[in-house]
PDB file of C-alpha atoms in Angstrom:
ATOM      1  CA  MET A   1     137.642  40.865  83.155  1.00  0.00           C
ATOM      2  CA  LYS A   2     141.323  41.807  83.156  1.00  0.00           C
ATOM      3  CA  VAL A   3     143.859  41.898  85.993  1.00  0.00           C
ATOM      4  CA  PHE A   4     147.304  43.416  85.562  1.00  0.00           C
ATOM      5  CA  ALA A   5     150.176  42.528  87.899  1.00  0.00           C
ATOM      6  CA  TYR A   6     153.401  44.373  88.665  1.00  0.00           C
ATOM      7  CA  GLY A   7     156.739  43.018  89.817  1.00  0.00           C
ATOM      8  CA  ILE A   8     156.037  39.398  88.890  1.00  0.00           C
ATOM      9  CA  ARG A   9     159.141  37.329  89.607  1.00  0.00           C
ATOM     10  CA  ASP A  10     160.099  34.130  87.799  1.00  0.00           C
ATOM     11  CA  ASP A  11     159.465  32.107  90.954  1.00  0.00           C
ATOM     12  CA  GLU A  12     155.874  33.413  91.063  1.00  0.00           C
ATOM     13  CA  LYS A  13     155.040  32.329  87.518  1.00  0.00           C
ATOM     14  CA  PRO A  14     154.149  28.685  88.341  1.00  0.00           C
ATOM     15  CA  ALA A  15     151.634  29.864  90.951  1.00  0.00           C
ATOM     16  CA  LEU A  16     150.275  32.474  88.548  1.00  0.00           C
ATOM     17  CA  GLU A  17     149.911  29.910  85.755  1.00  0.00           C
ATOM     18  CA  ASP A  18     148.062  27.619  88.167  1.00  0.00           C
ATOM     19  CA  TRP A  19     145.724  30.466  89.150  1.00  0.00           C
ATOM     20  CA  GLU A  20     145.083  31.296  85.459  1.00  0.00           C
ATOM     21  CA  LYS A  21     144.255  27.650  84.765  1.00  0.00           C
ATOM     22  CA  HIS A  22     141.540  27.768  87.428  1.00  0.00           C
ATOM     23  CA  ASN A  23     140.263  31.197  86.328  1.00  0.00           C
ATOM     24  CA  PRO A  24     140.069  31.008  82.507  1.00  0.00           C
ATOM     25  CA  GLU A  25     137.518  33.831  82.365  1.00  0.00           C
ATOM     26  CA  VAL A  26     140.113  36.344  83.605  1.00  0.00           C
ATOM     27  CA  THR A  27     142.698  37.875  81.268  1.00  0.00           C
ATOM     28  CA  VAL A  28     145.994  38.372  83.071  1.00  0.00           C
ATOM     29  CA  GLY A  29     148.714  40.770  82.050  1.00  0.00           C
ATOM     30  CA  TYR A  30     151.921  41.321  83.974  1.00  0.00           C
ATOM     31  CA  THR A  31     155.352  42.890  84.018  1.00  0.00           C
ATOM     32  CA  GLN A  32     158.510  42.440  86.064  1.00  0.00           C
ATOM     33  CA  GLU A  33     158.601  46.198  86.565  1.00  0.00           C
ATOM     34  CA  LEU A  34     157.281  47.717  89.790  1.00  0.00           C
ATOM     35  CA  LEU A  35     154.323  50.067  89.975  1.00  0.00           C
ATOM     36  CA  THR A  36     155.470  53.672  89.518  1.00  0.00           C
ATOM     37  CA  PRO A  37     153.853  56.796  88.074  1.00  0.00           C
ATOM     38  CA  GLU A  38     155.530  55.871  84.770  1.00  0.00           C
ATOM     39  CA  THR A  39     154.516  52.186  84.671  1.00  0.00           C
ATOM     40  CA  ALA A  40     150.922  52.812  85.804  1.00  0.00           C
ATOM     41  CA  LYS A  41     149.878  53.161  82.159  1.00  0.00           C
ATOM     42  CA  LEU A  42     150.610  49.454  81.613  1.00  0.00           C
ATOM     43  CA  ALA A  43     147.445  48.633  83.571  1.00  0.00           C
ATOM     44  CA  GLU A  44     145.174  50.651  81.256  1.00  0.00           C
ATOM     45  CA  GLY A  45     142.066  48.687  80.382  1.00  0.00           C
ATOM     46  CA  SER A  46     142.349  46.484  83.482  1.00  0.00           C
ATOM     47  CA  ASP A  47     139.809  46.122  86.260  1.00  0.00           C
ATOM     48  CA  SER A  48     142.352  45.588  89.044  1.00  0.00           C
ATOM     49  CA  ALA A  49     146.088  45.785  89.672  1.00  0.00           C
ATOM     50  CA  VAL A  50     148.124  43.326  91.732  1.00  0.00           C
ATOM     51  CA  VAL A  51     151.360  44.622  93.252  1.00  0.00           C
ATOM     52  CA  TYR A  52     154.195  43.606  95.557  1.00  0.00           C
ATOM     53  CA  GLN A  53     155.479  45.893  98.289  1.00  0.00           C
ATOM     54  CA  GLN A  54     158.841  47.433  97.520  1.00  0.00           C
ATOM     55  CA  LEU A  55     158.281  50.995  96.457  1.00  0.00           C
ATOM     56  CA  ASP A  56     156.049  53.537  98.184  1.00  0.00           C
ATOM     57  CA  TYR A  57     152.598  53.899  96.659  1.00  0.00           C
ATOM     58  CA  THR A  58     152.515  57.674  96.818  1.00  0.00           C
ATOM     59  CA  LYS A  59     149.703  59.990  95.833  1.00  0.00           C
ATOM     60  CA  GLU A  60     151.456  60.513  92.493  1.00  0.00           C
ATOM     61  CA  THR A  61     151.614  56.767  91.832  1.00  0.00           C
ATOM     62  CA  LEU A  62     148.013  56.145  92.873  1.00  0.00           C
ATOM     63  CA  ALA A  63     146.788  59.103  90.829  1.00  0.00           C
ATOM     64  CA  ALA A  64     148.589  57.750  87.767  1.00  0.00           C
ATOM     65  CA  LEU A  65     146.892  54.384  88.243  1.00  0.00           C
ATOM     66  CA  ALA A  66     143.490  55.997  88.784  1.00  0.00           C
ATOM     67  CA  ALA A  67     144.034  58.071  85.629  1.00  0.00           C
ATOM     68  CA  VAL A  68     144.001  54.874  83.553  1.00  0.00           C
ATOM     69  CA  GLY A  69     140.818  53.715  85.279  1.00  0.00           C
ATOM     70  CA  VAL A  70     142.239  51.344  87.896  1.00  0.00           C
ATOM     71  CA  THR A  71     141.287  51.880  91.533  1.00  0.00           C
ATOM     72  CA  ASN A  72     141.414  48.277  92.781  1.00  0.00           C
ATOM     73  CA  LEU A  73     144.812  47.476  94.307  1.00  0.00           C
ATOM     74  CA  SER A  74     145.680  44.018  95.641  1.00  0.00           C
ATOM     75  CA  LEU A  75     148.981  43.540  97.451  1.00  0.00           C
ATOM     76  CA  ARG A  76     150.733  40.161  97.379  1.00  0.00           C
ATOM     77  CA  ASN A  77     152.210  40.844 100.828  1.00  0.00           C
ATOM     78  CA  VAL A  78     151.256  41.763 104.376  1.00  0.00           C
ATOM     79  CA  GLY A  79     152.677  45.253 104.846  1.00  0.00           C
ATOM     80  CA  THR A  80     150.627  48.293 103.890  1.00  0.00           C
ATOM     81  CA  ASP A  81     152.789  50.967 105.532  1.00  0.00           C
ATOM     82  CA  ASN A  82     154.059  52.085 102.107  1.00  0.00           C
ATOM     83  CA  ILE A  83     150.602  53.214 100.933  1.00  0.00           C
ATOM     84  CA  ASP A  84     149.419  56.820 101.115  1.00  0.00           C
ATOM     85  CA  PHE A  85     145.995  55.931 102.483  1.00  0.00           C
ATOM     86  CA  GLU A  86     144.780  59.521 102.490  1.00  0.00           C
ATOM     87  CA  ALA A  87     145.377  59.665  98.759  1.00  0.00           C
ATOM     88  CA  ALA A  88     143.878  56.181  98.324  1.00  0.00           C
ATOM     89  CA  LYS A  89     140.709  57.310 100.081  1.00  0.00           C
ATOM     90  CA  GLU A  90     140.550  60.543  98.118  1.00  0.00           C
ATOM     91  CA  LEU A  91     140.936  58.683  94.820  1.00  0.00           C
ATOM     92  CA  GLY A  92     138.391  55.987  95.724  1.00  0.00           C
ATOM     93  CA  PHE A  93     140.749  53.015  95.929  1.00  0.00           C
ATOM     94  CA  ASN A  94     139.930  49.557  97.220  1.00  0.00           C
ATOM     95  CA  VAL A  95     142.976  47.878  98.776  1.00  0.00           C
ATOM     96  CA  SER A  96     143.683  44.334  99.923  1.00  0.00           C
ATOM     97  CA  ASN A  97     146.737  42.575 101.315  1.00  0.00           C
ATOM     98  CA  VAL A  98     147.618  38.986 102.203  1.00  0.00           C
ATOM     99  CA  PRO A  99     147.756  39.092 106.003  1.00  0.00           C
ATOM    100  CA  VAL A 100     148.339  35.348 106.429  1.00  0.00           C
ATOM    101  CA  TYR A 101     150.197  33.485 103.687  1.00  0.00           C
ATOM    102  CA  SER A 102     152.514  31.280 105.738  1.00  0.00           C
ATOM    103  CA  PRO A 103     153.323  32.402 109.262  1.00  0.00           C
ATOM    104  CA  ASN A 104     155.211  29.127 109.615  1.00  0.00           C
ATOM    105  CA  ALA A 105     157.724  30.169 106.955  1.00  0.00           C
ATOM    106  CA  ILE A 106     158.730  33.338 108.774  1.00  0.00           C
ATOM    107  CA  ALA A 107     158.634  31.826 112.258  1.00  0.00           C
ATOM    108  CA  GLU A 108     160.761  28.880 111.123  1.00  0.00           C
ATOM    109  CA  HIS A 109     163.361  31.151 109.541  1.00  0.00           C
ATOM    110  CA  SER A 110     163.668  33.269 112.669  1.00  0.00           C
ATOM    111  CA  MET A 111     164.152  30.247 114.898  1.00  0.00           C
ATOM    112  CA  ILE A 112     166.577  28.584 112.480  1.00  0.00           C
ATOM    113  CA  GLN A 113     168.670  31.756 112.558  1.00  0.00           C
ATOM    114  CA  LEU A 114     168.502  31.958 116.351  1.00  0.00           C
ATOM    115  CA  SER A 115     169.595  28.317 116.556  1.00  0.00           C
ATOM    116  CA  ARG A 116     172.458  28.955 114.161  1.00  0.00           C
ATOM    117  CA  LEU A 117     173.673  31.889 116.239  1.00  0.00           C
ATOM    118  CA  LEU A 118     173.533  29.891 119.463  1.00  0.00           C
ATOM    119  CA  ARG A 119     175.385  26.942 117.890  1.00  0.00           C
ATOM    120  CA  ARG A 120     177.843  29.242 116.077  1.00  0.00           C
ATOM    121  CA  THR A 121     177.310  27.567 112.721  1.00  0.00           C
ATOM    122  CA  LYS A 122     178.712  30.469 110.708  1.00  0.00           C
ATOM    123  CA  PRO A 123     182.260  30.302 112.129  1.00  0.00           C
ATOM    124  CA  MET A 124     182.103  26.494 112.278  1.00  0.00           C
ATOM    125  CA  ASP A 125     181.046  26.242 108.620  1.00  0.00           C
ATOM    126  CA  ALA A 126     183.923  28.555 107.717  1.00  0.00           C
ATOM    127  CA  LYS A 127     186.376  26.321 109.599  1.00  0.00           C
ATOM    128  CA  VAL A 128     185.084  23.153 107.970  1.00  0.00           C
ATOM    129  CA  ALA A 129     185.286  24.787 104.521  1.00  0.00           C
ATOM    130  CA  LYS A 130     189.013  25.298 105.213  1.00  0.00           C
ATOM    131  CA  HIS A 131     189.283  21.649 106.337  1.00  0.00           C
ATOM    132  CA  ASP A 132     189.817  22.703 109.957  1.00  0.00           C
ATOM    133  CA  LEU A 133     187.884  20.078 111.887  1.00  0.00           C
ATOM    134  CA  ARG A 134     188.888  21.100 115.389  1.00  0.00           C
ATOM    135  CA  TRP A 135     186.117  21.841 117.883  1.00  0.00           C
ATOM    136  CA  ALA A 136     187.477  24.665 119.987  1.00  0.00           C
ATOM    137  CA  PRO A 137     186.880  27.506 120.404  1.00  0.00           C
ATOM    138  CA  THR A 138     183.578  27.254 118.505  1.00  0.00           C
ATOM    139  CA  ILE A 139     181.429  26.078 121.385  1.00  0.00           C
ATOM    140  CA  GLY A 140     177.679  26.587 121.257  1.00  0.00           C
ATOM    141  CA  ARG A 141     174.788  27.155 123.617  1.00  0.00           C
ATOM    142  CA  GLU A 142     171.590  25.128 124.031  1.00  0.00           C
ATOM    143  CA  MET A 143     168.234  26.647 123.196  1.00  0.00           C
ATOM    144  CA  ARG A 144     166.599  25.052 126.252  1.00  0.00           C
ATOM    145  CA  MET A 145     168.907  27.036 128.498  1.00  0.00           C
ATOM    146  CA  GLN A 146     167.747  30.383 127.087  1.00  0.00           C
ATOM    147  CA  THR A 147     164.996  32.768 128.082  1.00  0.00           C
ATOM    148  CA  VAL A 148     163.666  33.986 124.750  1.00  0.00           C
ATOM    149  CA  GLY A 149     161.662  37.189 124.550  1.00  0.00           C
ATOM    150  CA  VAL A 150     159.029  37.287 121.807  1.00  0.00           C
ATOM    151  CA  ILE A 151     157.798  40.774 120.938  1.00  0.00           C
ATOM    152  CA  GLY A 152     154.508  40.504 119.058  1.00  0.00           C
ATOM    153  CA  THR A 153     152.231  37.478 119.389  1.00  0.00           C
ATOM    154  CA  GLY A 154     150.208  37.554 116.201  1.00  0.00           C
ATOM    155  CA  ASN A 155     150.127  34.639 113.775  1.00  0.00           C
ATOM    156  CA  ILE A 156     153.902  34.559 113.274  1.00  0.00           C
ATOM    157  CA  GLY A 157     154.878  35.216 116.872  1.00  0.00           C
ATOM    158  CA  ARG A 158     152.665  32.388 118.110  1.00  0.00           C
ATOM    159  CA  LYS A 159     154.218  29.948 115.623  1.00  0.00           C
ATOM    160  CA  ALA A 160     157.668  30.991 116.850  1.00  0.00           C
ATOM    161  CA  ILE A 161     156.570  30.390 120.445  1.00  0.00           C
ATOM    162  CA  ASN A 162     155.447  26.860 119.544  1.00  0.00           C
ATOM    163  CA  ILE A 163     158.850  26.158 117.989  1.00  0.00           C
ATOM    164  CA  LEU A 164     160.601  27.518 121.069  1.00  0.00           C
ATOM    165  CA  LYS A 165     158.459  25.300 123.291  1.00  0.00           C
ATOM    166  CA  GLY A 166     159.578  22.319 121.218  1.00  0.00           C
ATOM    167  CA  PHE A 167     163.189  23.229 121.975  1.00  0.00           C
ATOM    168  CA  GLY A 168     162.360  23.549 125.657  1.00  0.00           C
ATOM    169  CA  ALA A 169     163.273  27.229 125.901  1.00  0.00           C
ATOM    170  CA  LYS A 170     161.689  29.481 128.490  1.00  0.00           C
ATOM    171  CA  VAL A 171     159.443  31.916 126.603  1.00  0.00           C
ATOM    172  CA  ILE A 172     158.387  35.367 127.734  1.00  0.00           C
ATOM    173  CA  ALA A 173     156.286  37.616 125.527  1.00  0.00           C
ATOM    174  CA  PHE A 174     154.990  41.137 125.177  1.00  0.00           C
ATOM    175  CA  ASP A 175     152.143  42.432 123.053  1.00  0.00           C
ATOM    176  CA  LYS A 176     149.958  45.520 123.429  1.00  0.00           C
ATOM    177  CA  PHE A 177     147.079  43.277 122.357  1.00  0.00           C
ATOM    178  CA  PRO A 178     147.580  40.021 124.301  1.00  0.00           C
ATOM    179  CA  ASN A 179     146.424  36.653 123.011  1.00  0.00           C
ATOM    180  CA  LYS A 180     143.949  35.076 125.438  1.00  0.00           C
ATOM    181  CA  GLU A 181     145.489  31.580 125.322  1.00  0.00           C
ATOM    182  CA  LEU A 182     149.008  32.872 125.903  1.00  0.00           C
ATOM    183  CA  GLN A 183     147.690  35.068 128.692  1.00  0.00           C
ATOM    184  CA  GLU A 184     146.212  32.002 130.392  1.00  0.00           C
ATOM    185  CA  GLU A 185     149.603  30.285 130.053  1.00  0.00           C
ATOM    186  CA  GLY A 186     151.219  33.188 131.867  1.00  0.00           C
ATOM    187  CA  LEU A 187     153.759  33.934 129.126  1.00  0.00           C
ATOM    188  CA  TYR A 188     153.304  37.706 129.048  1.00  0.00           C
ATOM    189  CA  VAL A 189     155.408  40.205 130.957  1.00  0.00           C
ATOM    190  CA  ASP A 190     153.930  43.582 131.839  1.00  0.00           C
ATOM    191  CA  SER A 191     156.288  45.790 129.839  1.00  0.00           C
ATOM    192  CA  LEU A 192     158.969  45.824 127.186  1.00  0.00           C
ATOM    193  CA  ASP A 193     161.462  46.932 129.828  1.00  0.00           C
ATOM    194  CA  GLU A 194     160.711  43.771 131.797  1.00  0.00           C
ATOM    195  CA  LEU A 195     161.243  41.654 128.697  1.00  0.00           C
ATOM    196  CA  PHE A 196     164.495  43.472 127.912  1.00  0.00           C
ATOM    197  CA  ALA A 197     165.788  42.831 131.425  1.00  0.00           C
ATOM    198  CA  GLN A 198     164.994  39.088 131.453  1.00  0.00           C
ATOM    199  CA  ALA A 199     165.614  37.814 127.912  1.00  0.00           C
ATOM    200  CA  ASP A 200     168.806  36.113 126.755  1.00  0.00           C
ATOM    201  CA  ALA A 201     167.527  36.395 123.195  1.00  0.00           C
ATOM    202  CA  ILE A 202     164.868  38.643 121.661  1.00  0.00           C
ATOM    203  CA  SER A 203     162.953  38.091 118.416  1.00  0.00           C
ATOM    204  CA  LEU A 204     160.616  40.621 116.801  1.00  0.00           C
ATOM    205  CA  TYR A 205     157.219  39.961 115.199  1.00  0.00           C
ATOM    206  CA  VAL A 206     155.527  43.366 115.097  1.00  0.00           C
ATOM    207  CA  PRO A 207     154.521  45.598 112.155  1.00  0.00           C
ATOM    208  CA  GLY A 208     156.648  48.516 110.991  1.00  0.00           C
ATOM    209  CA  VAL A 209     154.113  51.149 112.013  1.00  0.00           C
ATOM    210  CA  PRO A 210     155.430  54.563 113.177  1.00  0.00           C
ATOM    211  CA  GLU A 211     155.031  53.745 116.876  1.00  0.00           C
ATOM    212  CA  ASN A 212     157.384  50.766 116.431  1.00  0.00           C
ATOM    213  CA  HIS A 213     160.053  52.719 114.543  1.00  0.00           C
ATOM    214  CA  HIS A 214     163.492  51.859 115.986  1.00  0.00           C
ATOM    215  CA  LEU A 215     161.954  49.791 118.761  1.00  0.00           C
ATOM    216  CA  ILE A 216     165.450  48.396 119.154  1.00  0.00           C
ATOM    217  CA  ASN A 217     167.676  51.414 119.750  1.00  0.00           C
ATOM    218  CA  LYS A 218     170.546  52.580 121.926  1.00  0.00           C
ATOM    219  CA  ASP A 219     168.330  53.120 124.963  1.00  0.00           C
ATOM    220  CA  SER A 220     166.456  49.823 124.678  1.00  0.00           C
ATOM    221  CA  ILE A 221     169.684  47.870 124.140  1.00  0.00           C
ATOM    222  CA  ALA A 222     171.107  49.452 127.311  1.00  0.00           C
ATOM    223  CA  LYS A 223     168.189  47.882 129.220  1.00  0.00           C
ATOM    224  CA  MET A 224     168.961  44.390 127.913  1.00  0.00           C
ATOM    225  CA  LYS A 225     171.120  41.688 129.459  1.00  0.00           C
ATOM    226  CA  ASP A 226     174.797  41.722 128.566  1.00  0.00           C
ATOM    227  CA  GLY A 227     175.406  39.398 125.627  1.00  0.00           C
ATOM    228  CA  VAL A 228     171.831  39.510 124.339  1.00  0.00           C
ATOM    229  CA  VAL A 229     171.020  37.856 121.007  1.00  0.00           C
ATOM    230  CA  LEU A 230     168.758  39.847 118.640  1.00  0.00           C
ATOM    231  CA  VAL A 231     166.681  38.512 115.739  1.00  0.00           C
ATOM    232  CA  ASN A 232     164.648  40.618 113.318  1.00  0.00           C
ATOM    233  CA  VAL A 233     162.751  39.019 110.442  1.00  0.00           C
ATOM    234  CA  SER A 234     159.790  41.412 110.563  1.00  0.00           C
ATOM    235  CA  ARG A 235     160.392  44.964 109.338  1.00  0.00           C
ATOM    236  CA  GLY A 236     163.658  46.807 108.798  1.00  0.00           C
ATOM    237  CA  ASN A 237     162.577  50.001 110.528  1.00  0.00           C
ATOM    238  CA  LEU A 238     162.103  48.195 113.844  1.00  0.00           C
ATOM    239  CA  VAL A 239     165.868  48.242 114.396  1.00  0.00           C
ATOM    240  CA  ASP A 240     168.349  51.095 114.583  1.00  0.00           C
ATOM    241  CA  VAL A 241     171.229  49.274 112.918  1.00  0.00           C
ATOM    242  CA  ASP A 242     173.768  51.853 114.107  1.00  0.00           C
ATOM    243  CA  ALA A 243     172.785  51.083 117.701  1.00  0.00           C
ATOM    244  CA  VAL A 244     173.088  47.343 117.074  1.00  0.00           C
ATOM    245  CA  ILE A 245     176.539  47.755 115.510  1.00  0.00           C
ATOM    246  CA  GLU A 246     177.584  49.769 118.551  1.00  0.00           C
ATOM    247  CA  GLY A 247     176.219  46.959 120.748  1.00  0.00           C
ATOM    248  CA  LEU A 248     178.098  44.327 118.764  1.00  0.00           C
ATOM    249  CA  ASN A 249     181.318  46.323 119.061  1.00  0.00           C
ATOM    250  CA  SER A 250     180.966  46.634 122.822  1.00  0.00           C
ATOM    251  CA  GLY A 251     179.810  43.050 123.371  1.00  0.00           C
ATOM    252  CA  LYS A 252     176.479  44.156 124.823  1.00  0.00           C
ATOM    253  CA  VAL A 253     174.911  42.386 121.822  1.00  0.00           C
ATOM    254  CA  SER A 254     176.570  39.000 121.367  1.00  0.00           C
ATOM    255  CA  ASP A 255     174.853  37.982 118.128  1.00  0.00           C
ATOM    256  CA  PHE A 256     172.451  39.443 115.577  1.00  0.00           C
ATOM    257  CA  ALA A 257     170.304  37.951 112.801  1.00  0.00           C
ATOM    258  CA  MET A 258     168.549  40.205 110.315  1.00  0.00           C
ATOM    259  CA  ASP A 259     166.396  39.316 107.342  1.00  0.00           C
ATOM    260  CA  VAL A 260     165.103  42.850 106.809  1.00  0.00           C
ATOM    261  CA  TYR A 261     166.853  46.188 106.604  1.00  0.00           C
ATOM    262  CA  GLU A 262     165.595  49.730 106.753  1.00  0.00           C
ATOM    263  CA  ASN A 263     167.383  50.647 103.505  1.00  0.00           C
ATOM    264  CA  GLU A 264     166.973  47.337 101.682  1.00  0.00           C
ATOM    265  CA  VAL A 265     165.208  48.571  98.525  1.00  0.00           C
ATOM    266  CA  GLY A 266     167.724  48.507  95.702  1.00  0.00           C
ATOM    267  CA  LEU A 267     170.111  46.457  97.851  1.00  0.00           C
ATOM    268  CA  PHE A 268     168.390  43.156  98.607  1.00  0.00           C
ATOM    269  CA  ASN A 269     167.471  40.753  95.814  1.00  0.00           C
ATOM    270  CA  GLU A 270     170.332  42.096  93.687  1.00  0.00           C
ATOM    271  CA  ASP A 271     173.577  40.381  92.662  1.00  0.00           C
ATOM    272  CA  TRP A 272     176.572  42.221  94.158  1.00  0.00           C
ATOM    273  CA  SER A 273     179.119  39.565  93.212  1.00  0.00           C
ATOM    274  CA  GLY A 274     182.473  41.222  92.546  1.00  0.00           C
ATOM    275  CA  LYS A 275     181.037  44.648  93.298  1.00  0.00           C
ATOM    276  CA  GLU A 276     181.191  46.914  96.314  1.00  0.00           C
ATOM    277  CA  PHE A 277     178.065  47.302  98.390  1.00  0.00           C
ATOM    278  CA  PRO A 278     176.638  50.832  98.213  1.00  0.00           C
ATOM    279  CA  ASP A 279     175.983  50.579 101.954  1.00  0.00           C
ATOM    280  CA  PRO A 280     179.088  49.954 104.109  1.00  0.00           C
ATOM    281  CA  LYS A 281     176.942  48.881 107.089  1.00  0.00           C
ATOM    282  CA  ILE A 282     175.783  45.768 105.233  1.00  0.00           C
ATOM    283  CA  ALA A 283     179.362  44.894 104.290  1.00  0.00           C
ATOM    284  CA  ASP A 284     180.363  45.337 107.937  1.00  0.00           C
ATOM    285  CA  LEU A 285     177.552  43.140 109.246  1.00  0.00           C
ATOM    286  CA  ILE A 286     178.063  40.371 106.680  1.00  0.00           C
ATOM    287  CA  SER A 287     181.766  40.210 107.543  1.00  0.00           C
ATOM    288  CA  ARG A 288     181.100  39.450 111.224  1.00  0.00           C
ATOM    289  CA  GLU A 289     181.074  35.824 112.348  1.00  0.00           C
ATOM    290  CA  ASN A 290     178.409  36.573 114.979  1.00  0.00           C
ATOM    291  CA  VAL A 291     175.968  38.166 112.509  1.00  0.00           C
ATOM    292  CA  LEU A 292     173.666  36.415 110.049  1.00  0.00           C
ATOM    293  CA  VAL A 293     172.287  38.486 107.172  1.00  0.00           C
ATOM    294  CA  THR A 294     169.652  37.121 104.813  1.00  0.00           C
ATOM    295  CA  PRO A 295     168.076  39.300 102.085  1.00  0.00           C
ATOM    296  CA  HIS A 296     164.383  39.333 103.084  1.00  0.00           C
ATOM    297  CA  ILE A 297     163.831  35.623 102.430  1.00  0.00           C
ATOM    298  CA  ALA A 298     162.004  34.540 105.602  1.00  0.00           C
ATOM    299  CA  PHE A 299     158.755  34.443 103.613  1.00  0.00           C
ATOM    300  CA  TYR A 300     160.389  32.809 100.608  1.00  0.00           C
ATOM    301  CA  THR A 301     158.942  29.287 100.426  1.00  0.00           C
ATOM    302  CA  THR A 302     156.910  27.587  97.733  1.00  0.00           C
ATOM    303  CA  LYS A 303     153.849  27.504  99.997  1.00  0.00           C
ATOM    304  CA  ALA A 304     154.057  31.201 100.890  1.00  0.00           C
ATOM    305  CA  VAL A 305     154.562  32.352  97.298  1.00  0.00           C
ATOM    306  CA  ASP A 306     151.638  30.218  96.141  1.00  0.00           C
ATOM    307  CA  GLU A 307     149.350  31.737  98.791  1.00  0.00           C
ATOM    308  CA  MET A 308     150.488  35.304  98.045  1.00  0.00           C
ATOM    309  CA  VAL A 309     149.683  34.932  94.359  1.00  0.00           C
ATOM    310  CA  HIS A 310     146.391  33.065  94.744  1.00  0.00           C
ATOM    311  CA  GLN A 311     144.957  35.216  97.533  1.00  0.00           C
ATOM    312  CA  SER A 312     145.885  38.533  95.910  1.00  0.00           C
ATOM    313  CA  PHE A 313     144.480  37.592  92.500  1.00  0.00           C
ATOM    314  CA  ASP A 314     141.302  36.241  94.091  1.00  0.00           C
ATOM    315  CA  ALA A 315     140.891  39.580  95.889  1.00  0.00           C
ATOM    316  CA  ALA A 316     141.515  41.487  92.653  1.00  0.00           C
ATOM    317  CA  VAL A 317     138.667  39.564  91.004  1.00  0.00           C
ATOM    318  CA  SER A 318     136.354  40.187  93.973  1.00  0.00           C
ATOM    319  CA  PHE A 319     137.012  43.927  93.784  1.00  0.00           C
ATOM    320  CA  ALA A 320     136.344  43.896  90.040  1.00  0.00           C
ATOM    321  CA  LYS A 321     132.978  42.223  90.691  1.00  0.00           C
ATOM    322  CA  GLY A 322     132.058  44.924  93.194  1.00  0.00           C
ATOM    323  CA  GLU A 323     132.506  42.578  96.130  1.00  0.00           C
ATOM    324  CA  THR A 324     134.569  43.041  99.305  1.00  0.00           C
ATOM    325  CA  PRO A 325     137.079  40.220  99.782  1.00  0.00           C
ATOM    326  CA  SER A 326     137.771  38.976 103.289  1.00  0.00           C
ATOM    327  CA  ILE A 327     141.331  40.331 103.051  1.00  0.00           C
ATOM    328  CA  ALA A 328     140.277  43.888 102.125  1.00  0.00           C
ATOM    329  CA  VAL A 329     142.165  46.546 104.087  1.00  0.00           C
ATOM    330  CA  LYS A 330     139.950  48.902 106.097  1.00  0.00           C
ATOM    331  CA  PHE A 331     141.144  52.494 106.016  1.00  0.00           C
TER     332      PHE A 331
END
């Protein structure tokens, strides 16, 4: 049996080597290149392909992979919104993702960033770096004094809620598919508008499906409290960045943390040292002392990477054996 993997990063290699050690009967090939119509031929002779979500898996890409005899596709990530499922169905593909690799990693990052915004660590760190050890005017706010709105209460959202409870914050939540335990606790509000009106800070944990596109936009921001804090570590397309910049300029939005960006492919996970960003919005946001930008690293922990590699390769083997892994995507 042979599995071929695309987009393997150096930090994934220890996990991959560990998986190979425990699966000596499987031949593994890989490349650092992403899956494209041109690189699909690298998987020829393989039973399954393992990929990481960055580029769209279009009909052209899937057809190129099918042409070399590979119709088992295992993603090392959660999101599947970049797959042309109509084409996948037409071409007879099996698809899996890794829906739960470490919800703690992402929840922790979001709450760390919220805490940093409230305690104004970015301007304070800048002062200390210049040997300015005066307190004022960099005064912070306490988490326990905030009403924090959590949009999306899946695995990650629930972990974030537990962290917020530890801080003593008041939590309100909204989800179209409520969690029974949270419902019994009385954490849910009846509508997004209600959450917008009550929350001092809002953090997002929903998928980037079309119905959630630009969930945070000019109209929704207008419904929020003055000086609202926004955090997005989920999907870039959930936020209309132009609307957020407008909110930051007016003061309607006091602070913003983003780990994902709608146009991040080709921008994030690249070294721009000494070079100009191709996107002036990112340069603008990074320059602001009330904005924290991280380049899609909320997931980026040793535990999460290990799970993403192991679960995706296990699924690839299951597909090759004609089995249906528990993490197969139904479409």
